[in-house]
PDB file of C-alpha atoms in Angstrom:
ATOM      1  CA  MET D   1      -0.001  -0.001  -0.001  1.00  0.00           C
ATOM      2  CA  LYS D   2       1.225   3.468  -0.938  1.00  0.00           C
ATOM      3  CA  ASN D   3       2.343   5.480   2.095  1.00  0.00           C
ATOM      4  CA  TYR D   4       3.083   8.856   0.513  1.00  0.00           C
ATOM      5  CA  LYS D   5       1.416  11.664  -1.420  1.00  0.00           C
ATOM      6  CA  LEU D   6       3.007  12.812  -4.679  1.00  0.00           C
ATOM      7  CA  ILE D   7       2.134  16.263  -6.018  1.00  0.00           C
ATOM      8  CA  GLY D   8       3.085  17.199  -9.577  1.00  0.00           C
ATOM      9  CA  LEU D   9       4.031  20.848 -10.053  1.00  0.00           C
ATOM     10  CA  THR D  10       4.029  22.197 -13.587  1.00  0.00           C
ATOM     11  CA  GLY D  11       2.956  25.189 -15.663  1.00  0.00           C
ATOM     12  CA  THR D  12       4.208  27.725 -18.122  1.00  0.00           C
ATOM     13  CA  THR D  13       7.809  28.953 -18.326  1.00  0.00           C
ATOM     14  CA  GLY D  14       8.453  32.103 -16.313  1.00  0.00           C
ATOM     15  CA  SER D  15       5.311  31.645 -14.239  1.00  0.00           C
ATOM     16  CA  GLY D  16       7.023  31.308 -10.848  1.00  0.00           C
ATOM     17  CA  LYS D  17       7.012  27.531 -10.309  1.00  0.00           C
ATOM     18  CA  SER D  18      10.249  27.635  -8.319  1.00  0.00           C
ATOM     19  CA  VAL D  19       8.705  30.054  -5.795  1.00  0.00           C
ATOM     20  CA  VAL D  20       5.661  27.769  -5.447  1.00  0.00           C
ATOM     21  CA  ARG D  21       7.968  24.768  -5.007  1.00  0.00           C
ATOM     22  CA  ASP D  22       9.835  26.607  -2.226  1.00  0.00           C
ATOM     23  CA  ILE D  23       6.559  27.324  -0.429  1.00  0.00           C
ATOM     24  CA  PHE D  24       5.639  23.621  -0.572  1.00  0.00           C
ATOM     25  CA  GLU D  25       9.106  22.781   0.753  1.00  0.00           C
ATOM     26  CA  GLU D  26       8.654  25.246   3.639  1.00  0.00           C
ATOM     27  CA  ASN D  27       5.463  23.336   4.459  1.00  0.00           C
ATOM     28  CA  GLY D  28       7.153  19.954   4.841  1.00  0.00           C
ATOM     29  CA  TYR D  29       7.306  18.642   1.270  1.00  0.00           C
ATOM     30  CA  LYS D  30      10.438  16.992  -0.084  1.00  0.00           C
ATOM     31  CA  VAL D  31      11.287  18.171  -3.606  1.00  0.00           C
ATOM     32  CA  ILE D  32      12.273  16.171  -6.655  1.00  0.00           C
ATOM     33  CA  ASP D  33      13.447  18.696  -9.255  1.00  0.00           C
ATOM     34  CA  ALA D  34      13.151  17.606 -12.902  1.00  0.00           C
ATOM     35  CA  ASP D  35      15.704  20.245 -13.996  1.00  0.00           C
ATOM     36  CA  ILE D  36      18.325  18.733 -11.682  1.00  0.00           C
ATOM     37  CA  LEU D  37      17.454  15.264 -12.992  1.00  0.00           C
ATOM     38  CA  ALA D  38      17.830  16.573 -16.565  1.00  0.00           C
ATOM     39  CA  ARG D  39      21.319  17.882 -15.771  1.00  0.00           C
ATOM     40  CA  LYS D  40      22.233  14.406 -14.508  1.00  0.00           C
ATOM     41  CA  ALA D  41      20.571  12.635 -17.455  1.00  0.00           C
ATOM     42  CA  ILE D  42      22.438  14.685 -20.057  1.00  0.00           C
ATOM     43  CA  LYS D  43      25.702  13.206 -18.736  1.00  0.00           C
ATOM     44  CA  ASN D  44      24.510   9.665 -19.502  1.00  0.00           C
ATOM     45  CA  CYS D  45      26.589   8.362 -22.415  1.00  0.00           C
ATOM     46  CA  ILE D  46      23.546   7.110 -24.367  1.00  0.00           C
ATOM     47  CA  VAL D  47      21.740  10.432 -23.932  1.00  0.00           C
ATOM     48  CA  GLU D  48      24.902  12.309 -24.909  1.00  0.00           C
ATOM     49  CA  GLU D  49      25.403  10.219 -28.064  1.00  0.00           C
ATOM     50  CA  ASN D  50      21.795  10.657 -29.176  1.00  0.00           C
ATOM     51  CA  ILE D  51      21.835  14.414 -28.591  1.00  0.00           C
ATOM     52  CA  LEU D  52      25.029  14.809 -30.604  1.00  0.00           C
ATOM     53  CA  LEU D  53      23.589  12.639 -33.363  1.00  0.00           C
ATOM     54  CA  MET D  54      20.345  14.634 -33.583  1.00  0.00           C
ATOM     55  CA  PHE D  55      21.521  18.172 -32.786  1.00  0.00           C
ATOM     56  CA  GLY D  56      25.176  18.258 -33.900  1.00  0.00           C
ATOM     57  CA  VAL D  57      28.523  16.948 -32.682  1.00  0.00           C
ATOM     58  CA  ASP D  58      29.761  20.534 -32.323  1.00  0.00           C
ATOM     59  CA  LEU D  59      27.655  20.769 -29.133  1.00  0.00           C
ATOM     60  CA  MET D  60      30.339  18.803 -27.292  1.00  0.00           C
ATOM     61  CA  THR D  61      32.760  20.893 -25.237  1.00  0.00           C
ATOM     62  CA  SER D  62      35.478  19.984 -22.755  1.00  0.00           C
ATOM     63  CA  ASN D  63      32.795  20.333 -20.039  1.00  0.00           C
ATOM     64  CA  GLY D  64      30.215  18.160 -21.791  1.00  0.00           C
ATOM     65  CA  ILE D  65      27.277  19.234 -23.944  1.00  0.00           C
ATOM     66  CA  ASP D  66      26.778  22.986 -24.337  1.00  0.00           C
ATOM     67  CA  ARG D  67      23.316  23.157 -22.763  1.00  0.00           C
ATOM     68  CA  LYS D  68      22.699  26.778 -23.771  1.00  0.00           C
ATOM     69  CA  GLU D  69      23.364  26.060 -27.444  1.00  0.00           C
ATOM     70  CA  LEU D  70      21.326  22.853 -27.228  1.00  0.00           C
ATOM     71  CA  ALA D  71      18.389  24.873 -25.867  1.00  0.00           C
ATOM     72  CA  LYS D  72      18.657  27.268 -28.853  1.00  0.00           C
ATOM     73  CA  ARG D  73      18.523  24.389 -31.306  1.00  0.00           C
ATOM     74  CA  ALA D  74      15.861  22.390 -29.486  1.00  0.00           C
ATOM     75  CA  PHE D  75      13.488  25.283 -28.862  1.00  0.00           C
ATOM     76  CA  LYS D  76      13.463  26.473 -32.468  1.00  0.00           C
ATOM     77  CA  ASP D  77      10.309  24.433 -33.187  1.00  0.00           C
ATOM     78  CA  LYS D  78       7.954  21.825 -31.735  1.00  0.00           C
ATOM     79  CA  ALA D  79       9.497  18.955 -33.739  1.00  0.00           C
ATOM     80  CA  SER D  80      12.952  19.654 -32.278  1.00  0.00           C
ATOM     81  CA  VAL D  81      11.534  19.838 -28.752  1.00  0.00           C
ATOM     82  CA  ASN D  82       9.825  16.486 -29.289  1.00  0.00           C
ATOM     83  CA  ILE D  83      13.111  14.925 -30.448  1.00  0.00           C
ATOM     84  CA  LEU D  84      14.943  16.188 -27.356  1.00  0.00           C
ATOM     85  CA  ASN D  85      12.097  15.004 -25.111  1.00  0.00           C
ATOM     86  CA  SER D  86      12.196  11.504 -26.631  1.00  0.00           C
ATOM     87  CA  ILE D  87      15.909  11.331 -25.798  1.00  0.00           C
ATOM     88  CA  MET D  88      15.753  12.837 -22.315  1.00  0.00           C
ATOM     89  CA  HIS D  89      12.451  11.755 -20.750  1.00  0.00           C
ATOM     90  CA  PRO D  90      13.121   7.998 -20.358  1.00  0.00           C
ATOM     91  CA  HIS D  91      16.347   8.704 -18.458  1.00  0.00           C
ATOM     92  CA  ILE D  92      14.789  11.458 -16.360  1.00  0.00           C
ATOM     93  CA  THR D  93      11.964   9.054 -15.460  1.00  0.00           C
ATOM     94  CA  THR D  94      14.470   6.421 -14.293  1.00  0.00           C
ATOM     95  CA  LEU D  95      16.282   8.982 -12.130  1.00  0.00           C
ATOM     96  CA  PHE D  96      12.936  10.177 -10.756  1.00  0.00           C
ATOM     97  CA  ILE D  97      11.884   6.640  -9.751  1.00  0.00           C
ATOM     98  CA  ASN D  98      15.210   6.076  -7.975  1.00  0.00           C
ATOM     99  CA  GLU D  99      14.913   9.352  -6.051  1.00  0.00           C
ATOM    100  CA  LEU D 100      11.273   8.681  -5.163  1.00  0.00           C
ATOM    101  CA  LYS D 101      12.221   5.233  -3.795  1.00  0.00           C
ATOM    102  CA  GLU D 102      14.967   6.779  -1.653  1.00  0.00           C
ATOM    103  CA  LEU D 103      12.669   9.458  -0.239  1.00  0.00           C
ATOM    104  CA  THR D 104       9.812   7.086   0.556  1.00  0.00           C
ATOM    105  CA  ALA D 105      12.191   4.488   2.037  1.00  0.00           C
ATOM    106  CA  SER D 106      13.361   7.222   4.416  1.00  0.00           C
ATOM    107  CA  GLY D 107       9.778   7.766   5.585  1.00  0.00           C
ATOM    108  CA  ASN D 108       8.936  10.916   3.636  1.00  0.00           C
ATOM    109  CA  GLU D 109       5.184  11.068   3.098  1.00  0.00           C
ATOM    110  CA  LYS D 110       4.821  14.392   1.249  1.00  0.00           C
ATOM    111  CA  ILE D 111       6.717  14.810  -2.034  1.00  0.00           C
ATOM    112  CA  ILE D 112       6.459  17.408  -4.779  1.00  0.00           C
ATOM    113  CA  PHE D 113       7.756  16.737  -8.279  1.00  0.00           C
ATOM    114  CA  ASP D 114       8.736  20.052  -9.890  1.00  0.00           C
ATOM    115  CA  ALA D 115       8.465  19.167 -13.582  1.00  0.00           C
ATOM    116  CA  PRO D 116       7.876  21.790 -16.291  1.00  0.00           C
ATOM    117  CA  GLN D 117       7.251  18.941 -18.778  1.00  0.00           C
ATOM    118  CA  LEU D 118       5.142  16.763 -16.506  1.00  0.00           C
ATOM    119  CA  PHE D 119       2.464  16.105 -19.154  1.00  0.00           C
ATOM    120  CA  GLU D 120       4.891  15.748 -22.049  1.00  0.00           C
ATOM    121  CA  ALA D 121       6.697  13.005 -20.103  1.00  0.00           C
ATOM    122  CA  GLY D 122       3.410  11.280 -19.184  1.00  0.00           C
ATOM    123  CA  MET D 123       4.302  11.625 -15.486  1.00  0.00           C
ATOM    124  CA  ASP D 124       1.034  13.316 -14.528  1.00  0.00           C
ATOM    125  CA  ILE D 125      -0.634   9.887 -14.296  1.00  0.00           C
ATOM    126  CA  ILE D 126       1.441   8.856 -11.274  1.00  0.00           C
ATOM    127  CA  CYS D 127       0.690  12.039  -9.294  1.00  0.00           C
ATOM    128  CA  ASP D 128      -2.046  12.200  -6.665  1.00  0.00           C
ATOM    129  CA  ASP D 129      -2.692  15.835  -7.565  1.00  0.00           C
ATOM    130  CA  VAL D 130      -1.273  18.200 -10.172  1.00  0.00           C
ATOM    131  CA  VAL D 131      -0.748  21.897  -9.485  1.00  0.00           C
ATOM    132  CA  ALA D 132      -0.166  24.295 -12.384  1.00  0.00           C
ATOM    133  CA  VAL D 133       1.314  27.785 -12.155  1.00  0.00           C
ATOM    134  CA  CYS D 134       0.655  30.231 -14.983  1.00  0.00           C
ATOM    135  CA  ALA D 135       0.988  33.976 -15.532  1.00  0.00           C
ATOM    136  CA  ASP D 136       0.195  36.553 -18.194  1.00  0.00           C
ATOM    137  CA  GLU D 137       2.505  36.387 -21.192  1.00  0.00           C
ATOM    138  CA  ASP D 138       3.953  39.908 -20.828  1.00  0.00           C
ATOM    139  CA  ILE D 139       4.933  39.161 -17.210  1.00  0.00           C
ATOM    140  CA  ARG D 140       6.495  35.852 -18.222  1.00  0.00           C
ATOM    141  CA  ILE D 141       8.496  37.429 -21.055  1.00  0.00           C
ATOM    142  CA  LYS D 142      10.025  39.934 -18.617  1.00  0.00           C
ATOM    143  CA  ARG D 143      10.897  37.167 -16.151  1.00  0.00           C
ATOM    144  CA  ILE D 144      12.369  34.811 -18.779  1.00  0.00           C
ATOM    145  CA  THR D 145      14.509  37.440 -20.536  1.00  0.00           C
ATOM    146  CA  LYS D 146      15.957  38.519 -17.192  1.00  0.00           C
ATOM    147  CA  ARG D 147      16.388  34.984 -15.786  1.00  0.00           C
ATOM    148  CA  ASP D 148      17.897  33.336 -18.872  1.00  0.00           C
ATOM    149  CA  ASN D 149      19.545  36.418 -20.409  1.00  0.00           C
ATOM    150  CA  ILE D 150      17.780  35.860 -23.743  1.00  0.00           C
ATOM    151  CA  SER D 151      16.001  38.119 -26.222  1.00  0.00           C
ATOM    152  CA  GLU D 152      12.281  38.823 -26.114  1.00  0.00           C
ATOM    153  CA  GLU D 153      11.902  36.989 -29.427  1.00  0.00           C
ATOM    154  CA  THR D 154      13.596  33.856 -28.031  1.00  0.00           C
ATOM    155  CA  ALA D 155      11.408  34.036 -24.917  1.00  0.00           C
ATOM    156  CA  LYS D 156       8.278  34.219 -27.091  1.00  0.00           C
ATOM    157  CA  LYS D 157       9.419  31.160 -29.075  1.00  0.00           C
ATOM    158  CA  ARG D 158       9.804  29.154 -25.863  1.00  0.00           C
ATOM    159  CA  ILE D 159       6.374  30.245 -24.685  1.00  0.00           C
ATOM    160  CA  ARG D 160       4.657  29.347 -27.975  1.00  0.00           C
ATOM    161  CA  ILE D 161       6.101  25.810 -27.955  1.00  0.00           C
ATOM    162  CA  GLN D 162       4.569  25.018 -24.547  1.00  0.00           C
ATOM    163  CA  PHE D 163       1.015  24.089 -23.610  1.00  0.00           C
ATOM    164  CA  SER D 164      -1.387  27.006 -23.201  1.00  0.00           C
ATOM    165  CA  ASP D 165      -2.864  28.304 -19.951  1.00  0.00           C
ATOM    166  CA  SER D 166      -6.208  26.773 -20.966  1.00  0.00           C
ATOM    167  CA  PHE D 167      -4.573  23.332 -21.232  1.00  0.00           C
ATOM    168  CA  PHE D 168      -3.356  23.569 -17.636  1.00  0.00           C
ATOM    169  CA  LYS D 169      -6.734  24.872 -16.417  1.00  0.00           C
ATOM    170  CA  GLU D 170      -8.479  21.890 -17.987  1.00  0.00           C
ATOM    171  CA  ASN D 171      -5.977  19.175 -17.023  1.00  0.00           C
ATOM    172  CA  CYS D 172      -4.758  20.078 -13.525  1.00  0.00           C
ATOM    173  CA  ASP D 173      -6.367  19.637 -10.137  1.00  0.00           C
ATOM    174  CA  TYR D 174      -5.259  23.074  -8.984  1.00  0.00           C
ATOM    175  CA  TYR D 175      -4.481  26.173 -11.063  1.00  0.00           C
ATOM    176  CA  ILE D 176      -2.609  29.239  -9.811  1.00  0.00           C
ATOM    177  CA  GLU D 177      -2.483  32.568 -11.644  1.00  0.00           C
ATOM    178  CA  ASN D 178       0.693  34.340 -10.562  1.00  0.00           C
ATOM    179  CA  ASN D 179       0.133  37.883 -11.806  1.00  0.00           C
ATOM    180  CA  SER D 180       0.193  39.717  -8.483  1.00  0.00           C
ATOM    181  CA  THR D 181       2.416  39.981  -5.403  1.00  0.00           C
ATOM    182  CA  LEU D 182       4.490  37.375  -3.599  1.00  0.00           C
ATOM    183  CA  GLU D 183       2.102  37.650  -0.641  1.00  0.00           C
ATOM    184  CA  ASP D 184      -0.842  36.875  -2.920  1.00  0.00           C
ATOM    185  CA  LEU D 185       1.014  33.870  -4.367  1.00  0.00           C
ATOM    186  CA  LYS D 186       1.885  32.550  -0.904  1.00  0.00           C
ATOM    187  CA  ALA D 187      -1.766  32.803   0.170  1.00  0.00           C
ATOM    188  CA  LYS D 188      -2.924  30.876  -2.919  1.00  0.00           C
ATOM    189  CA  VAL D 189      -0.342  28.115  -2.406  1.00  0.00           C
ATOM    190  CA  LYS D 190      -1.091  27.761   1.301  1.00  0.00           C
ATOM    191  CA  GLU D 191      -4.784  27.412   0.512  1.00  0.00           C
ATOM    192  CA  ILE D 192      -4.009  24.594  -1.932  1.00  0.00           C
ATOM    193  CA  ILE D 193      -1.733  22.886   0.604  1.00  0.00           C
ATOM    194  CA  SER D 194      -4.537  22.969   3.171  1.00  0.00           C
ATOM    195  CA  LYS D 195      -6.924  21.322   0.670  1.00  0.00           C
ATOM    196  CA  ILE D 196      -4.395  18.672  -0.370  1.00  0.00           C
TER     197      ILE D 196
END
């Protein structure tokens, strides 16, 4: 019998998922971060070989794959994103399962999986509840350009490749609009935590 609760956290890029994750963590949840898992997965020799085959051998540097350049090439269109996902997701899933086993074996009963591509990876089906964080596009563009040091045009491309706000509203158990203050966001998250 399952002795833990797994919450999937997803949403649009630049929406403030990391802040929401931190609030869950402050309230006793252990975090599994898909971005950290992706950084581990990209070092797997099979993943590395497939990325170089599909996106160019010139991506290899003395420090491994140039992740920034890979992002440029992968986010140019939906087909390229899908190729990268097909390479990365199986390995990320394996790493996720291993980390989940470790956490639950240690007695952790509340776990949040911070995964921007939760639905794309088909991982939503294993979550007890899914929480989505979204925000207005103009707010997200400002956040993304500042966070990732990219142009507005590049930020818009990344946004257009992802699922829409309406997708998350229709497919998630809880939906947070993060267009206001940090205090407002904290109140919304704490309300969801109390319901979960």
